[in-house]
Coordinates of C-alpha atoms in Angstrom, one line a residue:
Chain D
X1 CA 121.5 60.6 116.6
X2 CA 123.4 61.9 113.3
X3 CA 121.2 61.9 110.3
X4 CA 122.0 58.5 107.7
X5 CA 123.8 60.0 105.5
X6 CA 125.7 61.5 107.9
X7 CA 126.6 58.5 109.1
X8 CA 127.6 57.4 106.1
X9 CA 130.0 60.1 105.2
X10 CA 131.4 60.2 108.7
X11 CA 132.1 56.1 108.5
X12 CA 133.5 56.0 105.1
X13 CA 136.3 58.8 106.1
X14 CA 137.2 57.0 109.2
X15 CA 137.4 53.7 107.0
X16 CA 139.7 55.1 104.5
X17 CA 141.6 57.7 106.1
X18 CA 141.7 56.0 109.7
X19 CA 141.9 52.6 108.6
X20 CA 144.8 53.2 106.4
X21 CA 146.6 55.3 109.0
X22 CA 146.2 52.8 111.5
X23 CA 146.8 49.7 109.4
X24 CA 150.5 51.1 108.4
X25 CA 151.2 52.5 112.0
X26 CA 150.3 48.6 113.5
X27 CA 152.4 47.4 110.7
X28 CA 155.2 49.3 111.3
X29 CA 155.6 48.6 114.7
X30 CA 155.2 45.4 114.1
X31 CA 158.2 45.1 111.6
X32 CA 160.2 46.9 114.6
X33 CA 159.7 44.1 117.2
X34 CA 160.2 41.2 114.2
X35 CA 163.2 39.5 115.4
X36 CA 164.7 39.7 111.7
X37 CA 166.6 41.3 109.1
X38 CA 164.9 45.0 108.0
X39 CA 163.7 43.6 104.8
X40 CA 162.4 40.5 106.1
X41 CA 160.7 42.8 108.8
X42 CA 159.3 45.1 106.4
X43 CA 158.0 42.8 104.1
X44 CA 156.1 41.2 107.3
X45 CA 154.8 44.4 108.2
X46 CA 153.5 44.8 104.6
X47 CA 151.9 41.3 104.6
X48 CA 150.2 42.2 107.5
X49 CA 149.2 46.0 106.8
X50 CA 146.2 44.7 103.8
X51 CA 144.5 42.3 106.6
X52 CA 144.6 45.1 109.3
X53 CA 143.1 47.6 106.9
X54 CA 140.0 45.4 106.0
X55 CA 139.9 44.4 109.5
X56 CA 139.4 48.0 110.5
X57 CA 137.3 49.0 107.7
X58 CA 134.6 46.7 108.5
X59 CA 135.0 47.2 112.4
X60 CA 134.3 50.7 111.5
X61 CA 131.1 50.2 109.6
X62 CA 130.2 47.5 112.7
X63 CA 130.3 49.7 115.4
X64 CA 126.9 51.1 116.6
X65 CA 127.6 54.5 118.1
X66 CA 129.3 57.0 116.1
X67 CA 131.2 58.6 119.1
X68 CA 132.6 55.5 120.1
X69 CA 133.7 54.3 116.3
X70 CA 135.6 57.6 116.7
X71 CA 137.2 58.0 120.2
X72 CA 138.5 54.3 119.9
X73 CA 139.9 54.4 116.4
X74 CA 141.3 58.3 117.2
X75 CA 142.9 57.1 120.4
X76 CA 144.3 53.9 119.0
X77 CA 145.6 55.8 115.4
X78 CA 147.3 58.3 118.2
X79 CA 148.9 55.6 120.2
X80 CA 150.4 53.5 117.4
X81 CA 151.1 56.4 115.2
X82 CA 153.1 57.9 117.7
X83 CA 154.9 54.9 118.4
X84 CA 155.3 54.1 114.5
X85 CA 157.1 57.5 114.4
X86 CA 159.2 57.5 117.5
X87 CA 160.6 54.2 117.2
X88 CA 161.3 54.4 113.9
X89 CA 165.1 53.6 112.4
X90 CA 164.9 56.5 110.1
X91 CA 162.2 58.9 111.2
X92 CA 163.7 60.2 114.6
X93 CA 167.1 60.5 114.8
X94 CA 168.5 59.7 118.3
Chain U
X1 CA 125.3 51.3 111.8
X2 CA 122.6 49.1 110.7
X3 CA 120.5 47.5 113.2
X4 CA 123.3 44.4 113.2
X5 CA 126.4 43.3 112.5
X6 CA 125.5 41.5 109.2
X7 CA 123.2 44.2 108.1
X8 CA 125.6 46.6 108.2
X9 CA 128.5 44.0 106.6
X10 CA 125.9 43.4 104.0
X11 CA 125.8 47.4 103.4
X12 CA 129.6 47.3 103.0
X13 CA 129.7 43.9 101.3
X14 CA 127.0 45.8 98.0
X15 CA 128.4 49.4 98.2
X16 CA 132.1 48.4 98.0
X17 CA 131.7 46.0 95.3
X18 CA 129.4 48.5 93.2
X19 CA 131.4 51.4 93.2
X20 CA 134.3 50.3 91.3
X21 CA 133.0 46.2 89.7
X22 CA 133.3 48.0 86.0
X23 CA 137.0 48.5 86.7
X24 CA 137.4 45.2 88.7
X25 CA 135.5 43.4 85.9
X26 CA 138.0 45.0 83.2
X27 CA 141.0 43.7 85.3
X28 CA 139.6 40.2 86.1
X29 CA 138.5 39.8 82.0
X30 CA 141.9 40.9 80.8
X31 CA 144.2 39.9 83.7
X32 CA 142.1 36.2 83.2
X33 CA 143.3 36.7 79.5
X34 CA 146.9 37.1 80.5
X35 CA 147.2 33.5 81.6
X36 CA 147.0 32.6 77.8
X37 CA 149.7 35.4 77.0
X38 CA 151.8 33.2 75.0
X39 CA 149.8 31.5 73.2
X40 CA 147.8 34.4 72.4
X41 CA 150.9 36.2 71.3
X42 CA 151.6 33.3 68.8
X43 CA 147.8 33.6 67.3
X44 CA 148.7 37.0 66.8
X45 CA 151.5 36.9 64.9
X46 CA 150.7 34.1 62.3
X47 CA 154.1 34.8 60.2
X48 CA 155.5 33.0 63.0
X49 CA 156.0 29.1 62.1
X50 CA 154.4 26.2 63.5
X51 CA 155.3 24.4 66.3
X52 CA 159.3 23.8 66.1
X53 CA 162.2 22.4 67.8
X54 CA 164.3 25.1 69.4
X55 CA 168.2 24.8 69.0
X56 CA 170.4 23.6 71.9
X57 CA 170.7 26.0 74.9
X58 CA 174.5 26.7 74.4
X59 CA 174.3 27.2 70.8
X60 CA 171.5 29.8 71.2
X61 CA 173.4 31.7 73.9
X62 CA 176.4 31.7 71.9
X63 CA 174.9 33.5 69.0
X64 CA 172.3 35.6 71.1
X65 CA 175.3 37.0 73.1
X66 CA 177.6 37.3 69.6
X67 CA 174.7 39.3 68.5
X68 CA 175.0 41.8 71.4
X69 CA 178.2 41.9 71.5
X70 CA 178.1 43.5 67.6
X71 CA 174.5 45.4 68.9
X72 CA 175.4 46.9 71.7
X73 CA 179.2 47.1 72.5
X74 CA 180.3 49.0 75.8
X75 CA 177.0 47.6 77.6
X76 CA 176.7 47.7 81.1
X77 CA 174.5 44.8 80.9
X78 CA 173.7 41.8 78.5
X79 CA 170.7 39.5 79.2
X80 CA 169.7 36.3 77.4
X81 CA 166.6 34.5 78.4
X82 CA 165.8 31.0 76.7
X83 CA 162.9 29.9 74.9
X84 CA 160.9 27.9 78.0
X85 CA 157.5 25.8 78.5
X86 CA 155.2 28.3 76.9
X87 CA 157.6 31.3 76.1
X88 CA 158.6 30.2 72.2
X89 CA 161.7 33.3 71.6
X90 CA 165.2 33.6 72.6
X91 CA 164.9 37.2 74.2
X92 CA 167.7 39.6 74.4
X93 CA 168.1 43.0 76.8
X94 CA 170.6 45.7 76.9
X95 CA 171.4 48.4 79.3
X96 CA 173.9 50.9 78.5
X97 CA 176.0 52.4 81.4
X98 CA 174.2 55.8 82.8
X99 CA 175.4 59.3 80.6
X100 CA 177.6 61.7 82.2
X101 CA 174.8 63.6 83.6
X102 CA 173.6 60.9 85.5
X103 CA 170.6 60.2 83.3
X104 CA 169.7 56.4 82.9
X105 CA 171.5 54.9 79.9
X106 CA 169.7 53.5 76.6
X107 CA 168.2 50.0 76.7
X108 CA 166.7 47.8 73.8
X109 CA 165.2 44.1 73.4
X110 CA 165.2 41.7 70.6
X111 CA 163.0 38.4 70.4
X112 CA 164.8 35.9 68.0
X113 CA 163.8 33.0 66.4
X114 CA 164.7 29.8 68.7
X115 CA 165.3 27.8 66.0
X116 CA 167.7 30.2 63.8
X117 CA 168.7 32.7 66.7
X118 CA 167.8 35.5 63.9
X119 CA 165.2 38.1 64.5
X120 CA 161.3 37.4 64.5
X121 CA 160.3 38.9 61.5
X122 CA 156.2 38.9 62.4
X123 CA 153.4 41.8 62.1
X124 CA 153.9 44.7 64.8
X125 CA 151.4 43.8 68.0
X126 CA 150.5 44.2 71.3
X127 CA 150.0 40.9 71.5
X128 CA 148.6 38.9 74.8
X129 CA 151.4 40.7 76.4
X130 CA 149.1 44.4 76.0
X131 CA 146.1 42.3 77.4
X132 CA 148.3 41.2 80.5
X133 CA 149.5 44.6 81.2
X134 CA 146.3 46.3 80.8
X135 CA 145.1 44.7 84.0
X136 CA 147.0 47.2 86.3
X137 CA 148.3 49.8 83.9
X138 CA 145.1 50.4 82.2
X139 CA 146.7 51.0 79.4
X140 CA 146.1 55.1 78.3
X141 CA 147.0 56.2 81.8
X142 CA 150.4 57.1 83.4
X143 CA 151.8 53.9 85.0
X144 CA 151.9 55.1 88.6
X145 CA 148.2 56.9 88.2
X146 CA 147.2 53.3 87.0
X147 CA 148.7 51.2 90.0
X148 CA 146.8 53.6 92.5
X149 CA 143.4 53.1 90.5
X150 CA 143.8 49.8 90.3
X151 CA 144.9 49.3 93.9
X152 CA 141.8 51.4 95.7
X153 CA 139.8 49.0 93.5
X154 CA 141.7 45.8 94.6
X155 CA 141.1 47.1 98.3
X156 CA 137.5 47.9 97.9
X157 CA 137.6 44.2 96.5
X158 CA 139.0 42.7 99.2
X159 CA 136.8 44.5 101.7
X160 CA 133.5 42.9 99.6
X161 CA 135.1 39.9 99.7
X162 CA 135.8 39.4 103.7
X163 CA 132.7 41.3 104.3
X164 CA 130.8 39.0 101.6
X165 CA 132.0 35.6 103.5
X166 CA 130.8 37.5 106.9
X167 CA 127.3 37.6 105.5
X168 CA 127.1 34.7 103.6
X169 CA 126.0 32.6 106.7
X170 CA 125.3 29.1 105.2
X171 CA 128.2 29.0 102.9
X172 CA 128.0 25.3 102.4
X173 CA 123.9 25.1 102.2
X174 CA 124.0 27.5 99.8
X175 CA 126.5 26.0 97.3
X176 CA 124.2 23.8 96.4
X177 CA 121.0 25.9 95.7
X178 CA 120.2 27.5 92.6
X179 CA 117.1 28.3 92.1
X180 CA 116.4 29.3 88.0
X181 CA 114.1 31.7 86.8
X182 CA 113.2 33.5 89.7
X183 CA 114.9 37.0 88.9
X184 CA 116.9 37.9 91.6
X185 CA 117.1 35.3 93.6
X186 CA 118.4 33.6 90.6
X187 CA 120.8 36.1 90.5
X188 CA 121.9 36.0 94.3
X189 CA 122.0 32.2 94.3
X190 CA 124.4 32.7 90.9
X191 CA 126.7 35.4 92.5
X192 CA 127.2 32.7 96.0
X193 CA 127.7 30.1 93.5
X194 CA 130.3 31.8 91.8
X195 CA 131.8 33.5 94.7
X196 CA 132.2 30.1 97.1
X197 CA 133.1 28.1 94.0
X198 CA 136.5 29.7 93.5
X199 CA 136.9 31.4 97.0
X200 CA 140.1 30.4 97.7
X201 CA 141.3 32.1 94.3
X202 CA 139.5 35.5 94.8
X203 CA 141.2 35.5 98.1
X204 CA 144.8 34.4 96.8
X205 CA 144.5 37.0 93.4
X206 CA 143.0 39.9 95.4
X207 CA 145.4 40.3 98.4
X208 CA 148.8 39.3 96.0
X209 CA 147.3 41.7 93.6
X210 CA 147.6 44.7 96.1
X211 CA 151.2 42.7 97.5
X212 CA 153.0 43.7 93.9
X213 CA 152.6 47.4 94.4
X214 CA 152.6 47.5 98.3
X215 CA 156.1 49.8 98.6
X216 CA 153.6 52.3 96.6
X217 CA 150.3 51.8 98.5
X218 CA 151.9 51.1 102.1
X219 CA 155.0 53.4 101.4
X220 CA 155.0 54.9 104.9
X221 CA 156.1 51.2 106.0
X222 CA 159.2 51.9 103.8
X223 CA 159.7 55.1 105.3
X224 CA 159.9 54.3 108.4
X225 CA 162.4 51.3 107.9
X226 CA 164.6 53.1 105.3
X227 CA 164.0 56.9 105.2
X228 CA 163.3 59.2 102.4
X229 CA 164.8 59.6 99.4
X230 CA 165.3 58.3 95.4
X231 CA 167.6 55.6 96.5
X232 CA 164.6 53.8 98.8
X233 CA 162.7 51.7 96.8
X234 CA 166.1 50.2 95.2
X235 CA 167.6 49.7 98.3
X236 CA 164.6 47.6 99.4
X237 CA 164.4 45.6 96.3
X238 CA 168.4 44.8 96.3
X239 CA 167.8 43.7 100.0
X240 CA 165.0 41.6 99.2
X241 CA 166.4 40.1 96.2
X242 CA 169.9 39.3 97.5
X243 CA 171.2 41.3 94.6
X244 CA 173.6 43.9 96.2
X245 CA 176.5 42.0 96.3
X246 CA 176.5 41.4 92.7
X247 CA 176.0 45.0 91.9
X248 CA 180.2 46.0 91.1
X249 CA 181.5 49.4 89.5
X250 CA 183.1 48.7 86.3
X251 CA 186.9 48.9 86.5
X252 CA 187.8 50.3 83.4
X253 CA 190.4 47.6 82.6
X254 CA 189.4 46.0 79.4
X255 CA 189.5 41.9 79.7
X256 CA 187.7 39.4 77.8
X257 CA 185.0 37.2 79.0
X258 CA 186.0 33.5 79.7
X259 CA 184.1 30.8 77.5
X260 CA 180.4 30.2 78.5
X261 CA 180.6 26.9 77.7
X262 CA 182.2 25.7 80.7
X263 CA 180.4 27.7 83.2
X264 CA 177.1 26.4 81.5
X265 CA 178.0 23.0 82.4
X266 CA 179.1 23.3 86.0
X267 CA 176.0 25.5 86.6
X268 CA 173.8 22.7 84.7
X269 CA 175.6 19.9 87.0
X270 CA 174.5 22.0 90.2
X271 CA 171.0 22.6 89.1
X272 CA 170.0 19.0 88.5
X273 CA 166.7 18.8 86.5
X274 CA 165.7 22.0 86.0
X275 CA 167.2 23.7 82.6
X276 CA 169.2 27.0 82.3
X277 CA 166.6 29.8 81.9
X278 CA 168.8 33.1 81.4
X279 CA 172.3 34.0 81.7
X280 CA 172.9 37.6 82.4
X281 CA 176.5 39.5 81.7
X282 CA 177.2 42.6 83.8
X283 CA 180.1 44.8 82.5
X284 CA 181.1 42.3 79.8
X285 CA 184.4 42.4 78.8
X286 CA 185.6 44.5 81.6
X287 CA 187.8 42.9 84.4
X288 CA 185.2 43.4 86.9
X289 CA 182.7 41.5 84.6
X290 CA 179.9 39.2 86.6
X291 CA 178.0 36.5 84.8
X292 CA 174.9 34.8 86.6
X293 CA 173.2 32.1 85.0
X294 CA 170.0 31.0 86.7
X295 CA 167.3 28.6 86.7
X296 CA 163.8 28.8 87.7
X297 CA 161.8 26.2 90.0
X298 CA 158.5 24.8 88.6
X299 CA 157.0 25.4 91.7
X300 CA 154.4 28.2 92.8
X301 CA 157.7 29.4 94.9
X302 CA 159.5 31.0 92.1
X303 CA 162.4 30.0 94.2
X304 CA 165.5 30.3 91.4
X305 CA 168.8 28.9 91.3
X306 CA 171.3 31.4 90.7
X307 CA 175.1 30.8 90.0
X308 CA 177.4 33.6 89.9
X309 CA 180.3 33.7 88.3
X310 CA 183.6 36.0 87.8
X311 CA 183.4 36.8 84.1
X312 CA 187.1 37.6 83.6
X313 CA 188.4 34.4 85.5
X314 CA 185.7 32.2 85.6
X315 CA 185.6 31.8 89.3
X316 CA 182.6 30.7 91.1
X317 CA 181.5 33.6 92.9
X318 CA 178.3 32.6 95.1
X319 CA 175.6 30.3 94.9
X320 CA 172.3 31.9 95.8
X321 CA 170.7 31.4 99.1
X322 CA 167.5 29.7 99.7
X323 CA 164.8 32.2 100.2
X324 CA 164.3 33.2 104.3
X325 CA 160.4 32.7 105.5
X326 CA 159.2 36.2 104.8
X327 CA 160.5 36.3 101.7
X328 CA 159.3 32.9 100.5
X329 CA 155.5 33.9 101.6
X330 CA 155.9 36.5 99.2
X331 CA 157.4 34.6 96.0
X332 CA 154.7 32.2 96.7
X333 CA 152.2 34.9 97.0
X334 CA 153.3 36.3 93.6
X335 CA 153.7 32.8 92.2
X336 CA 150.3 31.9 92.6
X337 CA 149.0 35.1 91.5
X338 CA 151.4 35.0 88.4
X339 CA 150.5 31.2 87.8
X340 CA 154.0 30.9 85.6
X341 CA 154.3 27.4 87.3
X342 CA 151.5 25.8 85.8
X343 CA 151.5 23.2 83.4
X344 CA 148.6 22.6 80.8
X345 CA 145.4 21.3 83.3
X346 CA 146.4 23.8 86.2
X347 CA 146.8 26.7 83.3
X348 CA 143.0 26.2 82.1
X349 CA 141.8 25.8 85.9
X350 CA 143.5 29.4 86.0
X351 CA 141.8 30.6 83.2
X352 CA 138.5 29.0 84.6
X353 CA 139.0 30.3 88.0
X354 CA 139.6 33.7 86.3
X355 CA 136.3 33.7 84.3
X356 CA 134.4 32.6 87.5
X357 CA 136.0 35.5 89.4
X358 CA 134.6 37.3 86.3
X359 CA 131.4 36.3 86.7
X360 CA 131.0 36.7 90.2
X361 CA 131.5 40.5 89.5
X362 CA 128.9 40.6 86.4
X363 CA 126.4 38.5 88.5
X364 CA 127.0 40.8 91.5
X365 CA 126.9 43.9 89.5
X366 CA 123.5 42.6 88.0
X367 CA 122.2 41.5 91.3
X368 CA 122.5 44.8 92.6
X369 CA 119.8 46.2 89.7
X370 CA 117.6 43.4 90.1
X371 CA 117.3 43.7 93.7
X372 CA 116.2 47.4 93.2
X373 CA 114.1 47.5 90.1
X374 CA 111.1 47.7 91.6
X375 CA 112.0 50.6 93.8
X376 CA 114.3 52.8 92.4
X377 CA 114.4 52.1 88.6
X378 CA 113.7 55.4 87.6
X379 CA 116.4 57.3 89.4
X380 CA 119.6 58.7 87.3
X381 CA 121.5 56.3 89.7
X382 CA 120.3 53.4 88.7
X383 CA 119.8 53.8 85.1
X384 CA 123.7 54.5 85.4
X385 CA 124.4 51.3 87.0
X386 CA 122.2 49.5 84.6
X387 CA 124.2 51.2 81.5
X388 CA 127.4 50.6 83.1
X389 CA 126.6 46.8 83.4
X390 CA 125.2 46.2 80.1
X391 CA 128.1 48.3 78.3
X392 CA 130.7 46.7 80.4
X393 CA 129.4 42.7 81.0
X394 CA 128.4 42.2 76.9
X395 CA 130.3 45.5 75.9
X396 CA 134.3 44.8 76.9
X397 CA 133.9 41.2 75.8
X398 CA 133.1 42.4 72.2
X399 CA 135.7 44.8 72.2
X400 CA 138.2 42.3 73.2
X401 CA 137.2 40.2 70.2
X402 CA 137.8 43.2 67.8
X403 CA 141.1 43.8 69.1
X404 CA 141.9 40.7 67.8
X405 CA 140.0 41.7 64.5
X406 CA 141.9 44.6 64.2
X407 CA 144.9 42.1 64.3
X408 CA 143.9 40.4 61.1
X409 CA 142.6 43.3 59.3
X410 CA 145.0 45.8 59.7
X411 CA 147.5 45.5 57.0
X412 CA 150.6 44.0 58.2
X413 CA 153.3 46.2 57.4
X414 CA 151.0 49.9 58.3
X415 CA 152.9 51.8 60.9
X416 CA 151.5 52.4 64.1
X417 CA 149.6 49.0 63.7
X418 CA 150.1 47.9 67.4
X419 CA 148.5 51.0 68.6
X420 CA 145.2 50.8 66.4
X421 CA 144.7 47.5 67.6
X422 CA 144.4 48.7 71.1
X423 CA 142.7 51.6 69.7
X424 CA 140.0 49.6 67.9
X425 CA 139.5 47.7 71.1
X426 CA 138.8 50.9 73.1
X427 CA 136.7 52.6 70.6
X428 CA 134.6 49.4 70.4
X429 CA 133.9 49.5 74.2
X430 CA 132.8 53.3 73.9
X431 CA 130.6 53.0 71.4
X432 CA 128.7 50.2 73.0
X433 CA 128.7 52.1 76.4
X434 CA 126.9 54.7 74.1
X435 CA 124.9 51.9 72.7
X436 CA 123.8 50.7 76.3
X437 CA 122.9 54.3 77.5
X438 CA 120.5 55.3 74.2
X439 CA 119.2 51.9 73.5
X440 CA 115.4 51.6 75.2
X441 CA 114.1 49.1 76.3
X442 CA 117.6 48.1 78.1
X443 CA 116.5 44.6 77.2
X444 CA 117.1 44.6 73.7
X445 CA 120.4 46.2 74.3
X446 CA 121.4 43.5 76.0
X447 CA 120.0 41.0 73.1
X448 CA 121.8 42.7 70.6
X449 CA 125.1 43.1 72.5
X450 CA 125.1 39.4 73.4
X451 CA 124.2 38.8 69.6
X452 CA 127.2 40.9 68.4
X453 CA 129.8 39.2 71.2
X454 CA 128.0 35.6 69.3
X455 CA 129.3 37.1 66.3
X456 CA 132.3 38.8 67.1
X457 CA 133.9 35.8 68.7
X458 CA 132.3 32.9 66.8
X459 CA 133.8 34.6 63.7
X460 CA 137.1 35.0 64.6
X461 CA 138.2 31.4 63.3
X462 CA 136.5 32.3 60.1
X463 CA 138.6 35.8 59.7
X464 CA 141.5 33.8 60.8
X465 CA 141.0 31.0 57.9
X466 CA 140.2 34.1 55.2
X467 CA 143.2 36.2 56.3
X468 CA 146.3 33.9 56.8
X469 CA 147.4 30.2 56.8
X470 CA 147.6 29.6 60.8
X471 CA 143.3 28.7 60.5
X472 CA 142.1 25.4 62.3
X473 CA 142.7 23.4 58.7
X474 CA 146.5 23.7 59.0
X475 CA 146.8 23.9 62.8
X476 CA 144.8 20.9 63.8
X477 CA 146.2 18.7 61.1
X478 CA 149.7 19.8 62.8
X479 CA 148.7 19.1 65.8
X480 CA 149.3 22.5 67.2
X481 CA 147.2 22.8 69.9
X482 CA 148.2 26.3 71.4
X483 CA 147.2 27.5 68.1
X484 CA 144.0 25.6 67.8
X485 CA 142.9 26.5 71.3
X486 CA 142.5 29.9 70.2
X487 CA 140.5 29.6 67.6
X488 CA 138.5 26.9 69.8
X489 CA 138.3 28.8 72.8
X490 CA 136.7 31.7 70.4
X491 CA 134.3 29.4 69.0
X492 CA 133.2 28.1 72.5
X493 CA 133.0 32.2 73.6
X494 CA 130.7 32.5 70.7
X495 CA 128.4 29.4 71.1
X496 CA 128.2 30.4 74.7
X497 CA 127.4 34.4 73.9
X498 CA 125.0 33.1 71.1
X499 CA 123.0 30.8 73.6
X500 CA 122.5 32.8 76.1
X501 CA 121.3 35.6 73.2
X502 CA 118.9 33.5 72.3
X503 CA 117.3 32.4 75.8
X504 CA 116.6 36.3 76.9
X505 CA 115.1 36.7 73.2
X506 CA 112.9 33.9 73.4
X507 CA 112.0 35.2 77.3
X508 CA 111.1 38.4 75.6
X509 CA 107.6 38.0 74.8
X510 CA 106.7 36.9 78.4
X511 CA 107.9 40.4 79.7
X512 CA 106.7 42.5 77.0
X513 CA 105.0 44.1 79.5
X514 CA 108.2 45.0 81.8
X515 CA 110.4 47.1 80.5
X516 CA 113.5 45.2 81.3
X517 CA 113.9 41.5 81.1
X518 CA 113.3 41.1 85.0
X519 CA 109.8 40.8 85.6
X520 CA 109.2 43.8 88.3
X521 CA 107.1 41.6 90.8
X522 CA 110.1 39.8 91.6
X523 CA 112.2 42.3 92.5
X524 CA 110.3 43.3 95.3
X525 CA 110.7 40.2 97.0

């Protein structure tokens, strides 16, 4: 069990940076699958991005085990981050 | 992290709110003043006439475009907005074409008197617009840096609000709970009451505030859909507003503009009840000229009626489509945030809920100290919070009042006076933060700064009467409630601050033993 200060610092880093990347990646993926024009899909993604960010931040501080938090946040971020990059109509040229 | 879910959310709520609480207090208070920006503008330019009738719209537009043709020939865009519900002036704007080396062309704007279409002659001032702009550009900082700072603070506010709701289990029952004179308990009850009272407003204002600059904060979303490069943001905005098709290149062949009158008539017939609010002319006196006439719905949807004519032939080219669902949600969130649609009653409600939000933040910050005074009252961190609380919660209102004092006392013709109005405000704030840091016991500091706030606000109507002829003795008999309203609100604030200061001063003897105005034994509860 990590000490209290280490706990807090790790969770702050996970919440701020992990939360941002995960929220942005999931929102981007959402914008790819919305059946609407490019600008409407982007706006929809942006609309949900902050709601997701808040949800992830709260989850990071609610999970009991630090190890589980890193493991789950990490794998979700890697999966959605990869999807966001690979499926992007701009970032990866076919 | 902590023992239970609610404990860890409580921790998150406390710290997310505390670390940026003072910036949020500033953002909320200046933003709230912004709901009366046009009214404050008027008060800060006492040379302006009392309420008067504007000339008919078609005449005002004709005169304004004449001025633009004279002052900005060869511009790529002329724009005129008409006086509306709260906007007293005609406003013109022009944009010259980009220079040969690709730099953005010169631009300019002019405020014209709605009754004469002559330039408004009044003292130079930042007005209510400056207070309103401060709430997101923080005045001294470069724009993008300020937007990021405000964005980070807003995000923490959002986290604090949502985690606060989770923590606060008994929302309905606690709403009717207020235990006065109980130290920490009272601050908790006050914070809860103020939070729940205007909860939808707090959520809406924070979330929509983030969305204004989302293209910056969530830039990766833009990259994935639009790629990288300088033009990306512009393309995105153009698509979102449907403007793309109106951007036509100048043809280079001169062609006179068709008369505006018949086009206005056509537009008005299609708009029905809402009045024409603005007219845009792109590439004036060119064969590719476009004339765009707009009106805005009086609702939070920011739905606008837009009709585009060919400027050289008068042919009707396009009538704007209604918003799609995602754009409508966006526009509605922005519309609710700005409150431009609000009539007098709703505007007052906006102002009051804004003050409630400000007070909620203040009560939360005070609660943090009340709860911890017994345990860590002597640490540096605690002292810092205490000092920032006093210097901001009491000091900032004084500083804003001195902004208005400076408006009346700095000579009307002095060069750079508008800048100095704002400097005076921030100098005052800095001095009061210093006072808070040096004054012991702190309870005395609170009483002194609150009395100062009472005087700074309460005496403004008097200063106004001594320096101008736009005071209550004139505005009230004329029934000019916008102008009188400013003085009366300041008077009310003055009385409010005096009541609190007196209350604290009376309680002082009782807590002479304690260094602060919260009895220490209660802080341990």
